[in-house]
Amino acid sequence: MAGLYLRSGGAGDTTYLLLHGLGATGEVWEGLTDLMDRDKAGAGWRQFSRGAWALSLGTPYTYTSLMDDLIPLINEASRLVVVGHSMGGWSV
C-alpha cells in the first residue's frame, strides 16, 4: 500500500469505507467522520486517501493500483458499507 493514507475511527460491527474522488483528499470526509465519532452508533470508519501527494512519491494512480490497495481493507471488514465520491465510487 505504498502512497496510501488511511485514517480510522469509531468502533462497531459495521465499517464505512470512505473513498474520495480524483483530485480530492480524504479531508472531504472530515465532517462525516466527526459526526460518526460523536454519534457512537456502533459503526467504525476508514478513510482511504490516495491523492496528488501520492503521485509525488512515484506511486502510480490507476484503477488497478487503487483496487490493489482496497482489497485488503475490504477483506478484513465483517460488515462493510462503501461510500464513494466520483472516481472513489466508480472504482468499486
Coordinates of N, CA and C in Angstrom, one line a residue:
M1 N 0.8 -1.2 0.0 CA 0.0 0.0 0.0 C 0.9 1.3 0.0
A2 N 1.8 1.3 -0.9 CA 2.7 2.5 -1.0 C 1.9 3.7 -1.4
G3 N 2.1 4.8 -0.7 CA 1.4 6.0 -1.0 C 0.0 6.1 -0.4
L4 N -0.4 5.1 0.3 CA -1.7 5.1 0.9 C -1.7 5.8 2.2
Y5 N -2.8 6.7 2.4 CA -3.0 7.3 3.7 C -4.3 6.8 4.2
L6 N -4.3 6.3 5.4 CA -5.5 5.7 6.0 C -5.8 6.2 7.4
R7 N -7.0 6.7 7.6 CA -7.4 7.1 9.0 C -8.5 6.2 9.4
S8 N -8.6 5.9 10.6 CA -9.7 5.0 11.1 C -10.3 5.7 12.4
G9 N -11.5 5.4 12.6 CA -12.2 5.8 13.9 C -13.4 5.0 14.1
G10 N -14.0 5.3 15.3 CA -15.2 4.6 15.6 C -15.0 3.2 15.9
A11 N -16.0 2.5 16.3 CA -16.0 1.1 16.6 C -17.3 0.5 16.4
G12 N -17.4 -0.8 16.0 CA -18.7 -1.5 15.9 C -18.6 -2.5 14.8
D13 N -19.7 -3.2 14.6 CA -19.8 -4.3 13.6 C -19.7 -3.9 12.2
T14 N -20.2 -2.6 11.9 CA -20.2 -2.2 10.5 C -19.1 -1.2 10.3
T15 N -18.4 -1.3 9.2 CA -17.3 -0.4 8.9 C -17.7 0.4 7.6
Y16 N -17.6 1.7 7.6 CA -17.8 2.5 6.4 C -16.5 2.8 5.8
L17 N -16.3 2.4 4.6 CA -15.1 2.7 3.8 C -15.3 4.0 3.0
L18 N -14.7 5.1 3.2 CA -14.9 6.4 2.6 C -13.9 6.6 1.5
L19 N -14.3 6.8 0.3 CA -13.4 6.9 -0.8 C -13.6 8.3 -1.5
H20 N -12.6 9.1 -1.6 CA -12.8 10.4 -2.2 C -12.6 10.3 -3.7
G21 N -12.9 11.4 -4.4 CA -12.7 11.4 -5.9 C -11.3 11.9 -6.3
L22 N -11.1 11.7 -7.6 CA -9.8 12.1 -8.2 C -9.6 13.6 -8.0
G23 N -8.4 13.9 -7.5 CA -8.0 15.3 -7.3 C -8.4 15.8 -5.9
A24 N -9.1 15.0 -5.2 CA -9.5 15.4 -3.8 C -8.6 14.7 -2.8
T25 N -8.9 14.9 -1.5 CA -8.1 14.2 -0.5 C -9.2 13.7 0.5
G26 N -8.7 12.9 1.4 CA -9.6 12.3 2.4 C -10.2 13.4 3.3
E27 N -9.7 14.6 3.3 CA -10.3 15.7 4.1 C -11.8 16.0 3.7
V28 N -12.2 15.6 2.5 CA -13.6 15.8 2.2 C -14.6 15.1 3.1
W29 N -14.1 14.1 3.8 CA -15.0 13.3 4.7 C -14.9 13.7 6.1
E30 N -14.2 14.7 6.5 CA -14.0 15.1 7.9 C -15.3 15.5 8.6
G31 N -16.2 16.2 7.9 CA -17.5 16.5 8.5 C -18.3 15.2 8.9
L32 N -18.3 14.3 8.0 CA -19.0 13.0 8.2 C -18.3 12.2 9.3
T33 N -17.0 12.1 9.3 CA -16.3 11.3 10.3 C -16.4 11.9 11.7
D34 N -16.4 13.3 11.8 CA -16.7 14.0 13.0 C -18.0 13.6 13.6
L35 N -19.1 13.6 12.7 CA -20.4 13.2 13.2 C -20.5 11.7 13.6
M36 N -19.8 10.9 12.9 CA -19.8 9.4 13.2 C -19.1 9.2 14.6
D37 N -18.0 9.9 14.8 CA -17.3 9.8 16.1 C -18.2 10.3 17.3
R38 N -18.9 11.4 17.0 CA -19.8 11.9 18.1 C -21.0 11.0 18.4
D39 N -21.5 10.5 17.3 CA -22.8 9.7 17.4 C -22.6 8.4 18.1
K40 N -21.4 7.7 17.9 CA -21.1 6.5 18.6 C -22.2 5.4 18.4
A41 N -22.7 5.3 17.2 CA -23.8 4.4 16.8 C -23.4 3.0 16.5
G42 N -22.2 2.6 17.0 CA -21.8 1.2 16.7 C -21.3 1.0 15.3
A43 N -20.7 2.0 14.8 CA -20.1 1.9 13.4 C -18.7 2.5 13.4
G44 N -17.8 1.8 12.8 CA -16.4 2.3 12.6 C -16.3 2.9 11.2
W45 N -15.2 3.6 11.0 CA -15.0 4.1 9.6 C -13.5 4.1 9.3
R46 N -13.2 4.0 8.0 CA -11.9 4.0 7.5 C -11.9 5.0 6.3
Q47 N -11.0 6.0 6.4 CA -10.9 7.0 5.4 C -9.7 6.7 4.6
F48 N -9.9 6.3 3.4 CA -8.8 6.0 2.4 C -8.5 7.2 1.6
S49 N -7.2 7.5 1.5 CA -6.8 8.7 0.7 C -5.6 8.3 -0.2
R50 N -5.7 8.7 -1.4 CA -4.6 8.4 -2.3 C -4.5 9.6 -3.3
G51 N -4.4 10.8 -2.8 CA -4.5 12.0 -3.6 C -3.2 12.3 -4.3
A52 N -3.1 13.6 -4.7 CA -2.0 14.0 -5.5 C -0.6 13.9 -4.8
W53 N -0.6 13.9 -3.5 CA 0.7 13.7 -2.8 C 1.3 12.3 -3.1
A54 N 0.4 11.3 -3.3 CA 0.9 10.0 -3.6 C 1.7 10.0 -5.0
L55 N 1.3 10.8 -5.9 CA 2.0 10.9 -7.2 C 3.4 11.4 -7.0
S56 N 3.6 12.3 -6.0 CA 5.0 12.8 -5.8 C 5.9 11.7 -5.2
L57 N 5.3 10.7 -4.7 CA 6.1 9.5 -4.2 C 6.4 8.6 -5.3
G58 N 6.0 8.9 -6.5 CA 6.2 8.0 -7.7 C 5.3 6.8 -7.7
T59 N 4.2 6.9 -7.0 CA 3.2 5.8 -6.9 C 2.2 5.9 -8.0
P60 N 2.0 4.9 -8.8 CA 1.0 5.0 -9.9 C -0.4 5.1 -9.4
Y61 N -1.2 6.0 -10.0 CA -2.6 6.2 -9.6 C -3.5 5.7 -10.7
T62 N -3.7 4.4 -10.7 CA -4.6 3.8 -11.7 C -5.7 3.0 -11.0
Y63 N -6.7 2.6 -11.7 CA -7.8 1.8 -11.1 C -7.2 0.5 -10.6
T64 N -6.3 -0.1 -11.2 CA -5.6 -1.4 -10.8 C -4.9 -1.1 -9.5
S65 N -4.1 -0.1 -9.4 CA -3.4 0.2 -8.1 C -4.3 0.5 -7.0
L66 N -5.4 1.3 -7.3 CA -6.4 1.6 -6.3 C -7.1 0.3 -5.8
M67 N -7.5 -0.6 -6.6 CA -8.1 -1.8 -6.2 C -7.1 -2.7 -5.4
D68 N -5.8 -2.7 -5.8 CA -4.8 -3.5 -5.1 C -4.7 -3.0 -3.6
D69 N -4.9 -1.7 -3.4 CA -4.9 -1.1 -2.1 C -6.2 -1.4 -1.3
L70 N -7.3 -1.4 -2.0 CA -8.6 -1.5 -1.4 C -8.9 -3.0 -1.0
I71 N -8.5 -4.0 -1.7 CA -8.9 -5.3 -1.5 C -8.6 -5.8 -0.1
P72 N -7.4 -5.5 0.5 CA -7.1 -6.0 1.9 C -8.1 -5.3 2.9
L73 N -8.4 -4.0 2.6 CA -9.3 -3.3 3.5 C -10.7 -3.9 3.5
I74 N -11.2 -4.3 2.3 CA -12.5 -4.8 2.1 C -12.5 -6.2 2.7
N75 N -11.5 -7.0 2.6 CA -11.5 -8.4 3.1 C -11.5 -8.5 4.6
E76 N -10.9 -7.5 5.3 CA -10.8 -7.5 6.7 C -12.1 -7.1 7.4
A77 N -13.0 -6.5 6.7 CA -14.2 -6.0 7.4 C -15.3 -7.1 7.4
S78 N -16.0 -7.3 8.6 CA -17.0 -8.3 8.7 C -18.3 -7.7 8.0
R79 N -18.6 -6.5 8.2 CA -19.8 -5.8 7.5 C -19.2 -4.5 7.0
L80 N -19.4 -4.3 5.7 CA -18.8 -3.1 5.1 C -19.8 -2.3 4.2
V81 N -19.8 -1.0 4.4 CA -20.5 -0.1 3.5 C -19.5 0.8 2.9
V82 N -19.5 0.8 1.5 CA -18.6 1.6 0.8 C -19.3 2.9 0.3
V83 N -18.7 4.0 0.7 CA -19.2 5.3 0.3 C -18.2 6.0 -0.6
G84 N -18.5 6.2 -1.8 CA -17.5 6.8 -2.7 C -18.0 8.0 -3.4
H85 N -17.1 9.0 -3.7 CA -17.5 10.1 -4.5 C -16.7 10.1 -5.8
S86 N -17.3 10.3 -6.9 CA -16.7 10.4 -8.2 C -15.8 9.2 -8.4
M87 N -14.5 9.3 -8.7 CA -13.6 8.2 -9.0 C -13.6 7.2 -7.9
G88 N -13.7 7.7 -6.6 CA -13.7 6.8 -5.5 C -14.9 5.8 -5.5
G89 N -16.0 6.3 -5.9 CA -17.2 5.4 -6.0 C -17.2 4.5 -7.3
W90 N -16.7 5.1 -8.4 CA -16.6 4.4 -9.6 C -15.6 3.3 -9.6
S91 N -14.6 3.4 -8.8 CA -13.6 2.4 -8.8 C -14.0 1.1 -8.1
V92 N -15.1 1.1 -7.4 CA -15.6 -0.2 -6.8 C -16.9 -0.5 -7.5

